[in-house]
Amino acid sequence: MADNATTQGSNTLFSPYKMAKFNLSHRVVLAPMTRCRALNWIPQAALAEYYAQRSTPGGFLISEGTLISPTAPGFPHVPGIYSDEQVEAWRNIVDAVHAKGSIIFCQLWHVGRASHPVYQPGGAPPISSTSKPISARWRILLPDGSYGVYPEPRALSTSEIPEIVQHYRQAAINAIRAGFDGIEIHGAHGYLIDQFLKDGINDRTDEYGGSLANRCRFLMQVVQAVVSAIGAERVAVRISPAIDHLDAIDSDPLKLGLAVVERLNNFQKELGRKLTYLHVTQPRYTAYGQTESGRPGSEEEEAHLMQNLRKAYEGTFMCSGGFTRKLGMEAVAEGHADLVSYGRLFISNPDLVLRLKLNAPLTKYNRKTFYTQDPVIGYTDYPFLSKESETKEPRARL
Ligand SMILES: Cc1cc2nc3c(=O)[nH]c(=O)nc-3n(C[C@H](O)[C@H](O)[C@H](O)COP(=O)(O)O)c2cc1C
């Protein structure tokens, strides 16, 4: 069992937690969520309000997926962290979050083959571990709001991979320059790193394909590069071994998840330091999430997978995917997670932490405005609890 879980006694979703050097006042985390409110890959003022609204003293937020390089985008109007202008723009957002007492990590993102020539410099094909395209079962959101077919990607040559690793490293350095407290490496949901991890996608014959050790190599090189630049206590990893989003299927998700965990554990041992946390998306997300075409496992299968990864990982463990108040409370109380990240409920409830604490009613989210560009509608205009309903219950200490 992870050491943090055993030393902290009777935990609840609302009890404090020491995550690396950060003193969190509760366990309700803002999950990373792409919201498409940037302009020319530069975050705008609306993001400062959005993230500040979701901040609580001692709370923890993870930014939306943030581009590490010009070849990284696969969605319209998402922000990057590879230019000085982007770094400056992020600083205002991070400052607004810090002013509210929250801690914020930047999620580093490269979509790999989940892109389109319209998003690529010079209209080039997107890059990946493979030259196999994502199947027509999935559609890409294009800048004009229409949906297109994913094109054939270009498989990276072995000698090109160190440069991509270097982009992650530089993006991490930039995130710290912008004031972020750390970074989360997006190794989940069928994007570039997952395209190396999963045997349903990775068909390489070099040292980045084939065996589990080879498929984990790219992720581990990114981890090493980023840690050497900004320190382990500022670096987290997200994986989703059992999520089939964008055809990211593995023949043995548990084995893959455990292989990643084993490598992270060994890395931590050799370094003598721990990463900030491991964030794992639960398959339930696909079952109830953005698409209905996932491969929903039974509740028992999911619990088996998550609990095995949790037990194996020697550090802070964060879960995500379909958590309600009840499920989040249970996960922490039963020691199945140290932290729980909430996505869609946090979109429509900026004061989600308070609402969960009070067991107050939750506002329903509007899926239609998840990826629209209006800086207010469906973004910063979701209501807070009224003063009246707040005072019906004893004031929560957050
Ligand atoms: C609109 C939207 C955008 C998302 N964008 C990202 C993202 O940029 N990076 C990421 O790792 N996960 C992303 N996710 C997944 C969420 O982080 C989260 O795991 C998922 O929504 C499941 O949690 P929930 O059931 O509480 O919503 C996104 C989810 C939604 C709904």
CSV table of C-alpha atoms and ligand atoms in Angstrom, one decimal:
chain,number,residue,atom,x,y,z
A,1,MET,CA,0.0,0.0,0.0
A,2,ALA,CA,1.3,3.5,-0.8
A,3,ASP,CA,3.0,5.1,2.2
A,4,ASN,CA,0.8,8.2,2.1
A,5,ALA,CA,-2.3,6.2,2.5
A,6,THR,CA,-1.1,4.3,5.6
A,7,THR,CA,0.3,7.3,7.5
A,8,GLN,CA,-2.7,9.6,7.2
A,9,GLY,CA,-5.3,7.8,9.3
A,10,SER,CA,-9.0,8.1,8.8
A,11,ASN,CA,-9.2,10.2,5.6
A,12,THR,CA,-12.1,11.8,3.9
A,13,LEU,CA,-12.5,13.7,0.7
A,14,PHE,CA,-12.3,16.8,2.8
A,15,SER,CA,-9.4,16.0,5.0
A,16,PRO,CA,-6.0,17.6,4.4
A,17,TYR,CA,-3.3,15.8,2.4
A,18,LYS,CA,0.4,16.4,2.0
A,19,MET,CA,1.2,16.0,-1.7
A,20,ALA,CA,5.0,16.2,-2.0
A,21,LYS,CA,5.8,19.7,-0.6
A,22,PHE,CA,2.3,20.9,-1.1
A,23,ASN,CA,-0.2,21.1,1.8
A,24,LEU,CA,-3.6,20.5,0.3
A,25,SER,CA,-6.6,21.3,2.5
A,26,HIS,CA,-8.9,18.7,0.7
A,27,ARG,CA,-8.8,16.0,-1.9
A,28,VAL,CA,-11.1,17.4,-4.6
A,29,VAL,CA,-9.0,18.2,-7.6
A,30,LEU,CA,-9.9,20.0,-10.8
A,31,ALA,CA,-9.3,17.5,-13.6
A,32,PRO,CA,-7.4,18.7,-16.7
A,33,MET,CA,-10.0,19.8,-19.3
A,34,THR,CA,-9.6,21.2,-22.8
A,35,ARG,CA,-12.0,24.1,-23.1
A,36,CYS,CA,-10.9,25.7,-26.4
A,37,ARG,CA,-11.0,29.3,-25.1
A,38,ALA,CA,-7.5,30.3,-26.2
A,39,LEU,CA,-6.7,32.4,-29.3
A,40,ASN,CA,-3.8,31.7,-31.7
A,41,TRP,CA,-2.6,29.1,-29.1
A,42,ILE,CA,-2.3,31.8,-26.4
A,43,PRO,CA,-4.4,31.6,-23.2
A,44,GLN,CA,-6.7,34.6,-22.8
A,45,ALA,CA,-8.0,36.6,-19.8
A,46,ALA,CA,-11.1,34.5,-19.5
A,47,LEU,CA,-9.0,31.5,-18.4
A,48,ALA,CA,-7.8,33.5,-15.3
A,49,GLU,CA,-11.4,34.0,-14.3
A,50,TYR,CA,-12.3,30.3,-15.0
A,51,TYR,CA,-9.5,28.9,-13.0
A,52,ALA,CA,-9.8,31.4,-10.2
A,53,GLN,CA,-13.5,30.5,-9.9
A,54,ARG,CA,-12.5,26.9,-9.3
A,55,SER,CA,-9.8,27.7,-6.8
A,56,THR,CA,-10.0,27.2,-3.0
A,57,PRO,CA,-7.5,27.8,-0.3
A,58,GLY,CA,-5.2,24.8,-0.3
A,59,GLY,CA,-7.0,23.3,-3.4
A,60,PHE,CA,-5.3,21.7,-6.3
A,61,LEU,CA,-6.0,22.4,-10.0
A,62,ILE,CA,-4.6,20.8,-13.1
A,63,SER,CA,-4.7,22.9,-16.3
A,64,GLU,CA,-6.2,21.9,-19.5
A,65,GLY,CA,-4.0,20.0,-21.9
A,66,THR,CA,-1.3,22.5,-22.9
A,67,LEU,CA,0.7,22.2,-26.1
A,68,ILE,CA,4.4,21.5,-25.9
A,69,SER,CA,5.2,22.4,-29.5
A,70,PRO,CA,3.7,23.6,-32.7
A,71,THR,CA,3.0,20.0,-33.8
A,72,ALA,CA,1.1,19.2,-30.6
A,73,PRO,CA,-2.5,20.5,-31.3
A,74,GLY,CA,-5.4,18.5,-32.4
A,75,PHE,CA,-8.2,20.8,-31.1
A,76,PRO,CA,-9.0,24.3,-32.0
A,77,HIS,CA,-8.2,27.3,-29.7
A,78,VAL,CA,-6.1,25.4,-27.2
A,79,PRO,CA,-3.2,27.0,-25.3
A,80,GLY,CA,0.5,26.3,-25.6
A,81,ILE,CA,3.5,26.7,-23.4
A,82,TYR,CA,6.3,26.7,-26.0
A,83,SER,CA,6.7,30.4,-26.7
A,84,ASP,CA,7.5,33.4,-24.5
A,85,GLU,CA,4.2,35.0,-25.3
A,86,GLN,CA,2.4,31.9,-24.0
A,87,VAL,CA,4.5,31.9,-20.9
A,88,GLU,CA,3.6,35.5,-20.2
A,89,ALA,CA,-0.1,34.9,-20.8
A,90,TRP,CA,-0.1,31.9,-18.5
A,91,ARG,CA,1.5,34.0,-15.7
A,92,ASN,CA,-1.6,36.1,-15.3
A,93,ILE,CA,-3.7,32.9,-15.0
A,94,VAL,CA,-1.4,31.2,-12.5
A,95,ASP,CA,-1.2,34.4,-10.4
A,96,ALA,CA,-5.0,34.6,-10.2
A,97,VAL,CA,-5.1,31.0,-9.0
A,98,HIS,CA,-2.3,31.6,-6.4
A,99,ALA,CA,-4.1,34.7,-5.2
A,100,LYS,CA,-7.0,32.4,-4.3
A,101,GLY,CA,-4.6,30.1,-2.4
A,102,SER,CA,-4.7,27.1,-4.8
A,103,ILE,CA,-1.9,25.1,-6.3
A,104,ILE,CA,-1.8,24.6,-10.1
A,105,PHE,CA,0.0,22.2,-12.3
A,106,CYS,CA,0.3,22.5,-16.1
A,107,GLN,CA,-0.7,19.5,-18.1
A,108,LEU,CA,1.8,18.9,-20.9
A,109,TRP,CA,0.1,17.6,-24.1
A,110,HIS,CA,1.0,16.4,-27.5
A,111,VAL,CA,-1.9,14.8,-29.4
A,112,GLY,CA,0.3,12.8,-31.8
A,113,ARG,CA,-1.8,11.3,-34.5
A,114,ALA,CA,-5.0,12.7,-33.1
A,115,SER,CA,-4.5,15.8,-35.2
A,116,HIS,CA,-5.0,17.0,-38.8
A,117,PRO,CA,-3.0,18.9,-41.4
A,118,VAL,CA,-5.1,22.0,-40.6
A,119,TYR,CA,-3.4,22.1,-37.2
A,120,GLN,CA,0.1,21.2,-38.4
A,121,PRO,CA,2.8,23.6,-39.4
A,122,GLY,CA,2.9,23.7,-43.2
A,123,GLY,CA,-0.1,21.4,-43.4
A,124,ALA,CA,2.1,18.4,-42.8
A,125,PRO,CA,0.6,15.1,-41.6
A,126,PRO,CA,0.5,14.6,-37.8
A,127,ILE,CA,3.3,12.6,-36.1
A,128,SER,CA,2.9,9.4,-34.1
A,129,SER,CA,4.5,6.1,-33.1
A,130,THR,CA,2.7,4.6,-36.1
A,131,SER,CA,1.5,5.4,-39.6
A,132,LYS,CA,-1.9,3.8,-38.9
A,133,PRO,CA,-4.7,6.4,-38.7
A,134,ILE,CA,-7.4,6.6,-36.0
A,135,SER,CA,-10.4,4.7,-37.3
A,136,ALA,CA,-13.4,6.4,-38.8
A,137,ARG,CA,-15.3,5.5,-35.6
A,138,TRP,CA,-13.8,8.7,-34.2
A,139,ARG,CA,-14.0,12.2,-35.6
A,140,ILE,CA,-11.8,15.2,-35.2
A,141,LEU,CA,-13.2,18.7,-34.3
A,142,LEU,CA,-11.9,21.1,-36.9
A,143,PRO,CA,-11.3,24.9,-36.5
A,144,ASP,CA,-14.6,25.7,-38.3
A,145,GLY,CA,-16.6,23.7,-35.9
A,146,SER,CA,-17.2,20.8,-38.3
A,147,TYR,CA,-15.9,17.2,-37.7
A,148,GLY,CA,-13.4,15.5,-40.0
A,149,VAL,CA,-11.8,12.1,-40.5
A,150,TYR,CA,-8.4,11.5,-38.8
A,151,PRO,CA,-5.7,11.5,-41.5
A,152,GLU,CA,-2.8,9.1,-41.9
A,153,PRO,CA,0.0,10.1,-39.5
A,154,ARG,CA,3.7,10.0,-40.2
A,155,ALA,CA,5.5,7.5,-37.9
A,156,LEU,CA,8.4,9.3,-36.2
A,157,SER,CA,11.9,7.9,-37.1
A,158,THR,CA,13.9,6.7,-34.1
A,159,SER,CA,16.3,9.6,-34.5
A,160,GLU,CA,13.5,12.2,-34.3
A,161,ILE,CA,12.3,11.0,-30.8
A,162,PRO,CA,14.9,12.8,-28.7
A,163,GLU,CA,13.8,16.1,-30.1
A,164,ILE,CA,10.2,15.5,-29.0
A,165,VAL,CA,11.4,14.5,-25.5
A,166,GLN,CA,13.3,17.8,-25.5
A,167,HIS,CA,10.1,19.7,-26.3
A,168,TYR,CA,8.5,18.2,-23.1
A,169,ARG,CA,11.5,19.2,-21.1
A,170,GLN,CA,11.4,22.8,-22.4
A,171,ALA,CA,7.7,23.0,-21.9
A,172,ALA,CA,8.2,22.0,-18.3
A,173,ILE,CA,10.8,24.7,-17.8
A,174,ASN,CA,8.5,27.2,-19.4
A,175,ALA,CA,5.6,26.1,-17.1
A,176,ILE,CA,7.8,26.8,-14.1
A,177,ARG,CA,8.8,30.1,-15.6
A,178,ALA,CA,5.1,31.0,-15.9
A,179,GLY,CA,4.7,30.3,-12.2
A,180,PHE,CA,3.0,26.9,-12.3
A,181,ASP,CA,3.8,24.8,-9.2
A,182,GLY,CA,4.5,21.7,-11.4
A,183,ILE,CA,3.5,19.8,-14.5
A,184,GLU,CA,1.5,16.7,-15.3
A,185,ILE,CA,2.7,14.6,-18.3
A,186,HIS,CA,-0.4,13.6,-20.3
A,187,GLY,CA,0.3,10.0,-21.0
A,188,ALA,CA,-3.4,9.1,-21.3
A,189,HIS,CA,-6.5,9.0,-23.6
A,190,GLY,CA,-4.9,8.0,-26.9
A,191,TYR,CA,-2.6,10.9,-27.4
A,192,LEU,CA,1.1,10.8,-28.3
A,193,ILE,CA,2.5,9.0,-25.2
A,194,ASP,CA,-0.4,6.6,-25.1
A,195,GLN,CA,0.3,5.9,-28.9
A,196,PHE,CA,3.6,4.5,-27.8
A,197,LEU,CA,2.3,2.6,-24.7
A,198,LYS,CA,-0.6,0.7,-26.3
A,199,ASP,CA,0.1,-2.4,-28.3
A,200,GLY,CA,-3.1,-1.8,-30.3
A,201,ILE,CA,-1.4,1.3,-31.8
A,202,ASN,CA,2.4,0.9,-31.5
A,203,ASP,CA,3.6,-1.3,-34.4
A,204,ARG,CA,7.3,-0.1,-34.2
A,205,THR,CA,10.2,-2.5,-34.7
A,206,ASP,CA,12.8,-0.2,-33.1
A,207,GLU,CA,13.6,0.2,-29.4
A,208,TYR,CA,10.3,2.1,-28.9
A,209,GLY,CA,8.1,-0.8,-30.0
A,210,GLY,CA,7.3,-4.4,-29.3
A,211,SER,CA,8.1,-5.4,-25.6
A,212,LEU,CA,6.5,-3.6,-22.7
A,213,ALA,CA,10.0,-2.2,-21.8
A,214,ASN,CA,10.2,-0.7,-25.3
A,215,ARG,CA,6.6,0.7,-25.3
A,216,CYS,CA,7.2,2.4,-22.0
A,217,ARG,CA,10.6,3.9,-23.1
A,218,PHE,CA,9.2,7.1,-24.6
A,219,LEU,CA,7.2,7.9,-21.5
A,220,MET,CA,10.1,7.2,-19.2
A,221,GLN,CA,12.5,9.3,-21.3
A,222,VAL,CA,10.0,12.2,-21.0
A,223,VAL,CA,9.7,11.6,-17.2
A,224,GLN,CA,13.5,11.6,-16.9
A,225,ALA,CA,14.0,14.7,-19.0
A,226,VAL,CA,11.4,16.7,-17.2
A,227,VAL,CA,12.5,15.6,-13.8
A,228,SER,CA,16.1,16.5,-14.5
A,229,ALA,CA,14.9,20.0,-15.5
A,230,ILE,CA,12.4,20.9,-12.8
A,231,GLY,CA,12.7,18.2,-10.0
A,232,ALA,CA,10.6,15.1,-9.2
A,233,GLU,CA,8.4,16.9,-6.6
A,234,ARG,CA,7.0,19.1,-9.4
A,235,VAL,CA,6.3,16.3,-11.9
A,236,ALA,CA,3.3,14.0,-12.2
A,237,VAL,CA,2.2,11.4,-14.7
A,238,ARG,CA,-1.3,10.6,-16.1
A,239,ILE,CA,-2.1,7.3,-17.7
A,240,SER,CA,-5.2,5.5,-18.8
A,241,PRO,CA,-4.3,1.9,-19.5
A,242,ALA,CA,-7.9,0.7,-19.9
A,243,ILE,CA,-9.4,3.6,-21.8
A,244,ASP,CA,-9.9,3.0,-25.5
A,245,HIS,CA,-10.4,6.6,-26.5
A,246,LEU,CA,-9.2,7.2,-30.1
A,247,ASP,CA,-8.6,3.4,-30.6
A,248,ALA,CA,-6.0,3.4,-27.7
A,249,ILE,CA,-6.5,-0.3,-27.0
A,250,ASP,CA,-4.1,-2.6,-25.2
A,251,SER,CA,-4.4,-6.3,-25.1
A,252,ASP,CA,-3.6,-6.4,-21.4
A,253,PRO,CA,-4.4,-3.0,-19.7
A,254,LEU,CA,-3.5,-4.2,-16.2
A,255,LYS,CA,-0.2,-5.6,-17.3
A,256,LEU,CA,0.6,-2.3,-19.1
A,257,GLY,CA,-0.5,-0.2,-16.1
A,258,LEU,CA,1.7,-2.3,-13.8
A,259,ALA,CA,4.6,-2.1,-16.2
A,260,VAL,CA,4.4,1.7,-16.1
A,261,VAL,CA,4.0,1.7,-12.3
A,262,GLU,CA,7.0,-0.6,-11.9
A,263,ARG,CA,9.2,1.7,-14.0
A,264,LEU,CA,8.0,4.8,-12.1
A,265,ASN,CA,8.7,3.1,-8.8
A,266,ASN,CA,12.2,2.1,-9.9
A,267,PHE,CA,12.9,5.5,-11.2
A,268,GLN,CA,11.8,7.0,-7.9
A,269,LYS,CA,14.0,4.6,-5.9
A,270,GLU,CA,17.1,5.3,-8.0
A,271,LEU,CA,16.5,9.0,-7.7
A,272,GLY,CA,15.7,8.8,-4.0
A,273,ARG,CA,12.7,11.1,-4.5
A,274,LYS,CA,9.1,10.7,-5.5
A,275,LEU,CA,7.1,12.2,-8.3
A,276,THR,CA,4.2,14.4,-7.1
A,277,TYR,CA,1.5,11.8,-8.0
A,278,LEU,CA,0.3,9.3,-10.5
A,279,HIS,CA,-3.1,10.1,-12.0
A,280,VAL,CA,-5.1,7.2,-13.5
A,281,THR,CA,-8.3,7.5,-15.5
A,282,GLN,CA,-10.9,4.9,-14.7
A,283,PRO,CA,-12.6,3.1,-17.5
A,284,ARG,CA,-15.9,4.3,-16.2
A,285,TYR,CA,-15.1,7.6,-17.9
A,286,THR,CA,-15.5,6.0,-21.3
A,287,ALA,CA,-18.7,4.3,-20.3
A,288,TYR,CA,-20.3,7.4,-19.1
A,289,GLY,CA,-18.1,10.0,-20.8
A,290,GLN,CA,-17.8,11.9,-24.0
A,291,THR,CA,-18.6,8.9,-26.1
A,292,GLU,CA,-20.8,5.9,-25.6
A,293,SER,CA,-18.7,3.7,-27.8
A,294,GLY,CA,-16.2,2.7,-25.1
A,295,ARG,CA,-15.6,-0.7,-23.8
A,296,PRO,CA,-17.2,-0.5,-20.4
A,297,GLY,CA,-15.8,-3.1,-18.0
A,298,SER,CA,-17.8,-4.5,-15.1
A,299,GLU,CA,-17.6,-2.6,-11.8
A,300,GLU,CA,-15.5,-5.5,-10.4
A,301,GLU,CA,-13.0,-5.4,-13.4
A,302,GLU,CA,-12.6,-1.7,-13.0
A,303,ALA,CA,-12.1,-1.9,-9.2
A,304,HIS,CA,-9.6,-4.7,-9.7
A,305,LEU,CA,-7.5,-2.7,-12.2
A,306,MET,CA,-7.6,0.5,-10.2
A,307,GLN,CA,-6.8,-1.1,-6.9
A,308,ASN,CA,-4.0,-3.1,-8.3
A,309,LEU,CA,-2.4,0.0,-9.7
A,310,ARG,CA,-3.0,1.9,-6.5
A,311,LYS,CA,-1.4,-0.9,-4.4
A,312,ALA,CA,1.6,-1.2,-6.6
A,313,TYR,CA,2.4,2.5,-7.0
A,314,GLU,CA,4.7,3.8,-4.3
A,315,GLY,CA,3.4,7.4,-4.0
A,316,THR,CA,0.4,9.6,-4.2
A,317,PHE,CA,-2.4,8.1,-6.3
A,318,MET,CA,-5.1,10.2,-8.0
A,319,CYS,CA,-8.2,8.7,-9.6
A,320,SER,CA,-10.5,10.3,-12.2
A,321,GLY,CA,-13.6,9.3,-14.1
A,322,GLY,CA,-17.3,9.3,-13.3
A,323,PHE,CA,-16.8,10.2,-9.6
A,324,THR,CA,-19.9,11.4,-7.8
A,325,ARG,CA,-19.7,12.8,-4.2
A,326,LYS,CA,-20.5,9.3,-2.8
A,327,LEU,CA,-17.9,7.5,-5.0
A,328,GLY,CA,-15.2,10.1,-4.2
A,329,MET,CA,-15.9,9.9,-0.5
A,330,GLU,CA,-15.7,6.1,-0.6
A,331,ALA,CA,-12.5,6.0,-2.7
A,332,VAL,CA,-10.7,8.2,-0.2
A,333,ALA,CA,-12.2,6.6,3.0
A,334,GLU,CA,-11.4,3.1,1.7
A,335,GLY,CA,-7.9,4.0,0.8
A,336,HIS,CA,-8.4,3.5,-2.9
A,337,ALA,CA,-7.2,7.0,-3.8
A,338,ASP,CA,-5.4,9.8,-2.0
A,339,LEU,CA,-6.9,12.4,-4.4
A,340,VAL,CA,-9.9,12.4,-6.7
A,341,SER,CA,-10.1,14.6,-9.8
A,342,TYR,CA,-13.5,15.8,-11.0
A,343,GLY,CA,-14.1,16.9,-14.5
A,344,ARG,CA,-17.5,17.6,-15.8
A,345,LEU,CA,-19.1,18.4,-12.5
A,346,PHE,CA,-16.3,21.0,-12.0
A,347,ILE,CA,-17.2,22.6,-15.3
A,348,SER,CA,-20.8,23.4,-14.2
A,349,ASN,CA,-20.1,23.9,-10.5
A,350,PRO,CA,-17.3,26.4,-10.0
A,351,ASP,CA,-17.7,26.0,-6.2
A,352,LEU,CA,-17.8,22.2,-6.5
A,353,VAL,CA,-15.7,21.8,-3.3
A,354,LEU,CA,-18.1,23.7,-1.2
A,355,ARG,CA,-21.1,22.0,-2.8
A,356,LEU,CA,-19.7,18.5,-2.2
A,357,LYS,CA,-18.8,19.4,1.4
A,358,LEU,CA,-22.3,20.7,2.1
A,359,ASN,CA,-24.0,18.0,0.0
A,360,ALA,CA,-25.7,20.8,-1.9
A,361,PRO,CA,-27.4,20.3,-5.2
A,362,LEU,CA,-25.2,20.3,-8.3
A,363,THR,CA,-25.8,22.2,-11.5
A,364,LYS,CA,-26.0,20.0,-14.6
A,365,TYR,CA,-23.3,20.6,-17.2
A,366,ASN,CA,-24.1,21.5,-20.8
A,367,ARG,CA,-22.0,19.3,-23.1
A,368,LYS,CA,-22.7,21.6,-26.1
A,369,THR,CA,-20.5,24.3,-24.6
A,370,PHE,CA,-17.6,22.1,-23.6
A,371,TYR,CA,-15.5,23.1,-26.7
A,372,THR,CA,-17.1,26.3,-27.8
A,373,GLN,CA,-15.2,29.6,-27.9
A,374,ASP,CA,-17.4,32.0,-26.0
A,375,PRO,CA,-15.3,33.4,-23.1
A,376,VAL,CA,-18.4,33.5,-20.8
A,377,ILE,CA,-21.2,31.2,-22.0
A,378,GLY,CA,-20.8,27.7,-20.7
A,379,TYR,CA,-17.4,28.8,-19.3
A,380,THR,CA,-17.5,31.3,-16.5
A,381,ASP,CA,-21.3,31.8,-16.2
A,382,TYR,CA,-22.2,28.7,-14.2
A,383,PRO,CA,-23.7,29.8,-10.9
A,384,PHE,CA,-22.2,29.7,-7.4
A,385,LEU,CA,-24.3,28.7,-4.5
A,386,SER,CA,-26.4,31.6,-3.3
A,387,LYS,CA,-25.5,33.2,0.0
A,388,GLU,CA,-28.9,32.0,1.3
A,389,SER,CA,-28.4,28.3,0.5
A,390,GLU,CA,-24.8,28.5,1.9
A,391,THR,CA,-26.0,29.7,5.3
A,392,LYS,CA,-28.7,27.0,5.6
A,393,GLU,CA,-25.9,24.6,6.5
A,394,PRO,CA,-23.0,25.3,8.8
A,395,ARG,CA,-20.2,27.0,6.9
A,396,ALA,CA,-17.7,24.5,5.6
A,397,ARG,CA,-14.1,24.9,6.5
A,398,LEU,CA,-12.2,24.3,3.3
B,1,LIG,C1,-14.5,18.8,-21.9
B,1,LIG,C2,-13.5,17.8,-21.4
B,1,LIG,C3,-12.2,18.0,-21.8
B,1,LIG,C4,-11.2,17.2,-21.3
B,1,LIG,N1,-9.9,17.5,-21.6
B,1,LIG,C5,-8.9,16.7,-21.0
B,1,LIG,C6,-7.5,17.1,-21.2
B,1,LIG,O1,-7.2,18.2,-21.8
B,1,LIG,N2,-6.6,16.3,-20.6
B,1,LIG,C7,-6.9,15.2,-19.9
B,1,LIG,O2,-6.0,14.5,-19.4
B,1,LIG,N3,-8.2,14.8,-19.7
B,1,LIG,C8,-9.2,15.6,-20.3
B,1,LIG,N4,-10.5,15.2,-20.0
B,1,LIG,C9,-10.8,14.1,-19.1
B,1,LIG,C10,-11.0,14.7,-17.7
B,1,LIG,O3,-9.7,15.1,-17.1
B,1,LIG,C11,-11.6,13.6,-16.7
B,1,LIG,O4,-10.8,12.6,-16.5
B,1,LIG,C12,-12.9,13.1,-17.3
B,1,LIG,O5,-13.8,14.2,-17.6
B,1,LIG,C13,-13.6,12.2,-16.3
B,1,LIG,O6,-13.9,12.8,-15.1
B,1,LIG,P1,-15.5,13.2,-14.8
B,1,LIG,O7,-16.3,12.0,-14.9
B,1,LIG,O8,-15.4,13.8,-13.4
B,1,LIG,O9,-15.9,14.2,-15.9
B,1,LIG,C14,-11.5,16.0,-20.5
B,1,LIG,C15,-12.8,15.8,-20.2
B,1,LIG,C16,-13.8,16.7,-20.7
B,1,LIG,C17,-15.3,16.4,-20.3
